Amino acid sequence: MLALMSSYCEVALPVPLDRTFTYAAPVGQSPQRGARVIAPFRNEKLIGVVTATGVKAPANFQVRPLEAVLDDEPLLGEHLLALGEWVAQYYLAPLGEVLRAMLPLMAEVRRTVYYRITDLGRDILANSVDADTALPMPDLAREWREKDAPRPLLGSARRSAKRISPEQQAMEHRVLTRLAAGEPVKVSTLRTATAASLPVLAALLRKKWIARETAAAGCDARRTERFAVLIPEARLPALTRKQQAILAELAACNGEMLLADLRRRDLPSSTLQTLVRRRLVRIDERPVAFRLGGLRPAAEPVALNAPQAHALQTIASALGAYHPFLLFGVTGSGKTAVYLAAMQQALDRGLSSILLVPEIGLTPQTAGLLDRAFGDKVALLHSALTPEERSEQWRRIRRGEAPIVVGTRSAIFAPVPNLGLILVDEEHDQSYKQEETPRYNGRDVAVMRAKLAGAVVVLGSATPSLESWHNSAQGKYARIELRERVMHRPLPEVELVDMRREFQETGQDQLFSRSLIEQTKAALERGEQALILLNRRGYSFAVLCRTCGEKLECRNCAIALTHHKPAAEDGLAREGQRLECHYCGFRRTVPARCPKCESEHLYFLGAGSQQGEERLAEIFPGARIGRMDRDTVRGRHDLERLLARLHSGEINLLVGTQMIAKGHDIHGVTLVGVVGCDHALSMPDFRAAERVFQLMTQVSGRAGRGDLPGRVVVQTYYPDHYAILAATAHDYAAFAERELKYRRWMHYPPLGALANVLIQSDKLEEAAAWASVLGKYLVENHNAPNNGAVRVLGPCTAPIARIKGVYRFHLILKAASRKALNATLRGMLAHADQAQIPRRNLVVDVDAQRLM
């Protein structure tokens, strides 16, 4: 009957499976391609996207009906669907997970989790109760033996009883009792009734005593706020003192006030409700106005100089068709001004624009510029927005209310109508590469979206990625160059300090060199500002036992714990200070003794930005010091406040991690110090030299952007390395020439295609066995050292062998042909499926930016 009454559609679901699923449409409804639906999947209700309609039902298979159709019209048009399919194909990501990343509308769906008891759980509960009373859980094994329970159940229960505490056993018993009626119970209700924690419920799920189900339904995600509004010309009866106070507050605020503000004045809500009933006050609900925020620029925009005007003319003349450009301009050359002018040109022609920035850290400054230039025509998309704010911005964009979009990598999927221009600022930045499925690169997706939409794409940077530089050299991108800073300002002079010689001359291992201290002091005395790059978080990056050499490592990750508390003057680690893992968030205190040898001699190793801040405060007690890293900047408002203090001059000495190198334009900064940047050269990553060059050049570019010239002091242990020397000379072309020779010899990108395959499991033996299976398959079927088709390196343990309790092995695949690489990876995934290696335990990272 279902087959006669229903049509069928293909739905992409956000699950780690490389396929779509066939469902029957609800009777009387015909979901369109690109619309969202709620689909049953196992015990879950998932939000999927329709990818095809009018399909035939599979033979000999019972098709389940959709729960609901959420959209009357497609949310994803054909261009965005084609882009999503390309991302899924290129990056070998499940289409459903790609489409989920493209639709930041989770606030519009309310998900509810339920639990119900399973048949096995019923048996457990029945065997735990005798004729008169419930036995405690530790007695389950004895009770089952008396009733001749099946041996597997008995063994399972005995092992469970041995592993968990009596309190947890009692809690599990309460959960099973609460679910015994058989009806699914909402998780919040269940936890309230039984005091069960989430880990207890997870343990019951693993033992299959209970099952988890979800329900999903559409909801209104519009943000509203409530106002108390004074009703004019209302007759005032006799009023109490509190009622008079509320009316006086409203009268003082032009007759209306936010309810939240009214509550903060300690005026009772019951009194307000009385005024509402007496028709003296009414409650209005209004949409919340979104504040773009950002830093308002201090100076008015200046006219473009000749090179900027030429760049703008080149970009503007290409609008209306697909044209990729690489905008290569030195730091301070005015690339942002070209971006703004190009967006205005597109807007004048009725075209929309997307501006991508690599991190939220650049958003306040960029948002301020766009707000001044375009006002309410600007929409913002990034991960620091609340789900409701992201949904609101996405809807504004789709309705055409915001033809200018600025955001981080996910903003490339914004549903802008009439897309004409895509700008990728700091296109080299590795933040454009997503480190979770789908592992796309926002820069490369921007190029493909421009191609599909017939739009212009501009990749801008002072230190372009070698991939983009090589593409421009091959003629795939047109290169536009800005070789000078605006207003003919000079690039900063760079001084190299050899820290090996510094140690020989002083006999001390100091964090800051004598030259950096002297020049910082001089800059502060002249009333100027200085930045110090110290690219490590925390106080010290390891705690070491000086007796046995043991490092204090995270219990979940194969990585040293970072110290995050100020040290004593003697440099010794103190008991009770905090250690933290930057991968999983695990924290512990510094122990009194070494866990391995019981020695008391624990010592801090290395220095991070927290220690840098403390040392600078000791050296420059009168300085107004700030710190910018992930510990001081946890949200967009934190960063906005910190940058505002820096722009106003309230901070005159800023120390921080690479966050301070990300395109900030502070005219008062004349000195930049680079400390410990070159440690990355020893990392097992073929991109190490490129990253060091980019970071040094970018942070050096923060100096001398105002009327005064800038200077940079670089502390290094590798003063002869070509990346250091090229950055010192501001010579990108020389670095690119040298680095590309190395890449050509080693068949690394951009002179070859690369993928990193990660095999993961919480069991070491399992991960190793799976890695061996895949490695053997690749070597036997695809490894071709003679013809150079695909080269396979590994399998071997990943540089970080365990993260969050998961063991990691990896294989690196290199190929001259991207088509050959893609075919090899697809063959490997098919073999993994045959070998019953779960897809969720495999990570395929095409064009990997990190090999750790």
PDB file of C-alpha atoms in Angstrom, residues 694-782:
ATOM      1  CA  GLN A 694      55.148  32.681   6.650  1.00  0.00           C
ATOM      2  CA  LEU A 695      54.933  33.251  10.386  1.00  0.00           C
ATOM      3  CA  MET A 696      58.137  35.311  10.507  1.00  0.00           C
ATOM      4  CA  THR A 697      57.096  37.440   7.533  1.00  0.00           C
ATOM      5  CA  GLN A 698      53.560  37.989   8.793  1.00  0.00           C
ATOM      6  CA  VAL A 699      54.535  38.992  12.315  1.00  0.00           C
ATOM      7  CA  SER A 700      57.330  41.202  10.985  1.00  0.00           C
ATOM      8  CA  GLY A 701      54.710  42.971   8.919  1.00  0.00           C
ATOM      9  CA  ARG A 702      52.986  44.254  12.055  1.00  0.00           C
ATOM     10  CA  ALA A 703      55.864  46.732  12.569  1.00  0.00           C
ATOM     11  CA  GLY A 704      56.049  50.170  10.952  1.00  0.00           C
ATOM     12  CA  ARG A 705      52.506  50.355   9.546  1.00  0.00           C
ATOM     13  CA  GLY A 706      52.087  53.945  10.755  1.00  0.00           C
ATOM     14  CA  ASP A 707      54.133  57.084  10.266  1.00  0.00           C
ATOM     15  CA  LEU A 708      57.202  55.713  12.082  1.00  0.00           C
ATOM     16  CA  PRO A 709      59.512  53.063  10.586  1.00  0.00           C
ATOM     17  CA  GLY A 710      59.528  49.572  12.036  1.00  0.00           C
ATOM     18  CA  ARG A 711      62.183  47.188  13.246  1.00  0.00           C
ATOM     19  CA  VAL A 712      62.173  43.440  13.903  1.00  0.00           C
ATOM     20  CA  VAL A 713      64.449  41.388  16.163  1.00  0.00           C
ATOM     21  CA  VAL A 714      64.472  37.661  15.372  1.00  0.00           C
ATOM     22  CA  GLN A 715      66.002  35.252  17.886  1.00  0.00           C
ATOM     23  CA  THR A 716      67.044  31.993  16.256  1.00  0.00           C
ATOM     24  CA  TYR A 717      69.210  28.911  16.643  1.00  0.00           C
ATOM     25  CA  TYR A 718      69.223  28.420  12.839  1.00  0.00           C
ATOM     26  CA  PRO A 719      70.540  31.744  11.464  1.00  0.00           C
ATOM     27  CA  ASP A 720      71.766  30.087   8.239  1.00  0.00           C
ATOM     28  CA  HIS A 721      68.500  28.323   7.313  1.00  0.00           C
ATOM     29  CA  TYR A 722      67.153  29.505   3.956  1.00  0.00           C
ATOM     30  CA  ALA A 723      63.662  30.153   5.358  1.00  0.00           C
ATOM     31  CA  ILE A 724      65.081  32.424   8.087  1.00  0.00           C
ATOM     32  CA  LEU A 725      67.341  34.288   5.670  1.00  0.00           C
ATOM     33  CA  ALA A 726      64.586  34.798   3.084  1.00  0.00           C
ATOM     34  CA  ALA A 727      62.169  36.097   5.728  1.00  0.00           C
ATOM     35  CA  THR A 728      64.840  38.472   6.999  1.00  0.00           C
ATOM     36  CA  ALA A 729      65.266  39.885   3.488  1.00  0.00           C
ATOM     37  CA  HIS A 730      61.478  39.984   2.790  1.00  0.00           C
ATOM     38  CA  ASP A 731      62.254  37.881  -0.281  1.00  0.00           C
ATOM     39  CA  TYR A 732      59.344  35.535  -0.970  1.00  0.00           C
ATOM     40  CA  ALA A 733      60.478  34.678  -4.497  1.00  0.00           C
ATOM     41  CA  ALA A 734      63.876  33.423  -3.270  1.00  0.00           C
ATOM     42  CA  PHE A 735      62.242  31.254  -0.623  1.00  0.00           C
ATOM     43  CA  ALA A 736      59.697  29.838  -3.077  1.00  0.00           C
ATOM     44  CA  GLU A 737      62.406  28.958  -5.607  1.00  0.00           C
ATOM     45  CA  ARG A 738      64.469  27.062  -3.017  1.00  0.00           C
ATOM     46  CA  GLU A 739      61.522  25.313  -1.399  1.00  0.00           C
ATOM     47  CA  LEU A 740      59.966  24.240  -4.700  1.00  0.00           C
ATOM     48  CA  LYS A 741      63.221  22.507  -5.670  1.00  0.00           C
ATOM     49  CA  TYR A 742      62.983  20.428  -2.502  1.00  0.00           C
ATOM     50  CA  ARG A 743      59.309  19.665  -3.116  1.00  0.00           C
ATOM     51  CA  ARG A 744      60.055  18.599  -6.695  1.00  0.00           C
ATOM     52  CA  TRP A 745      62.798  16.208  -5.570  1.00  0.00           C
ATOM     53  CA  MET A 746      60.529  14.657  -2.923  1.00  0.00           C
ATOM     54  CA  HIS A 747      57.296  14.696  -5.001  1.00  0.00           C
ATOM     55  CA  TYR A 748      55.496  16.791  -2.388  1.00  0.00           C
ATOM     56  CA  PRO A 749      52.725  19.323  -3.150  1.00  0.00           C
ATOM     57  CA  PRO A 750      52.411  21.377  -5.235  1.00  0.00           C
ATOM     58  CA  LEU A 751      54.557  19.086  -7.442  1.00  0.00           C
ATOM     59  CA  GLY A 752      52.388  16.120  -6.577  1.00  0.00           C
ATOM     60  CA  ALA A 753      49.181  15.145  -4.826  1.00  0.00           C
ATOM     61  CA  LEU A 754      49.233  13.938  -1.216  1.00  0.00           C
ATOM     62  CA  ALA A 755      46.859  12.314   1.255  1.00  0.00           C
ATOM     63  CA  ASN A 756      47.288  11.268   4.857  1.00  0.00           C
ATOM     64  CA  VAL A 757      45.307   8.186   5.946  1.00  0.00           C
ATOM     65  CA  LEU A 758      44.793   7.893   9.683  1.00  0.00           C
ATOM     66  CA  ILE A 759      43.738   4.599  11.292  1.00  0.00           C
ATOM     67  CA  GLN A 760      42.291   4.997  14.788  1.00  0.00           C
ATOM     68  CA  SER A 761      40.995   2.767  17.572  1.00  0.00           C
ATOM     69  CA  ASP A 762      40.791   2.834  21.342  1.00  0.00           C
ATOM     70  CA  LYS A 763      42.533  -0.564  21.238  1.00  0.00           C
ATOM     71  CA  LEU A 764      46.192  -0.526  20.241  1.00  0.00           C
ATOM     72  CA  GLU A 765      46.173  -4.048  18.777  1.00  0.00           C
ATOM     73  CA  GLU A 766      43.093  -3.280  16.697  1.00  0.00           C
ATOM     74  CA  ALA A 767      44.530  -0.063  15.239  1.00  0.00           C
ATOM     75  CA  ALA A 768      47.825  -1.793  14.434  1.00  0.00           C
ATOM     76  CA  ALA A 769      46.064  -4.734  12.761  1.00  0.00           C
ATOM     77  CA  TRP A 770      43.876  -2.471  10.627  1.00  0.00           C
ATOM     78  CA  ALA A 771      46.891  -0.395   9.608  1.00  0.00           C
ATOM     79  CA  SER A 772      48.710  -3.582   8.590  1.00  0.00           C
ATOM     80  CA  VAL A 773      45.741  -4.752   6.492  1.00  0.00           C
ATOM     81  CA  LEU A 774      45.497  -1.451   4.616  1.00  0.00           C
ATOM     82  CA  GLY A 775      49.250  -1.116   4.241  1.00  0.00           C
ATOM     83  CA  LYS A 776      49.522  -4.599   2.740  1.00  0.00           C
ATOM     84  CA  TYR A 777      46.679  -3.882   0.326  1.00  0.00           C
ATOM     85  CA  LEU A 778      48.216  -0.603  -0.859  1.00  0.00           C
ATOM     86  CA  VAL A 779      51.703  -2.047  -1.284  1.00  0.00           C
ATOM     87  CA  GLU A 780      50.420  -5.039  -3.248  1.00  0.00           C
ATOM     88  CA  ASN A 781      47.962  -3.162  -5.444  1.00  0.00           C
ATOM     89  CA  HIS A 782      49.026   0.443  -5.822  1.00  0.00           C
TER      90      HIS A 782
END
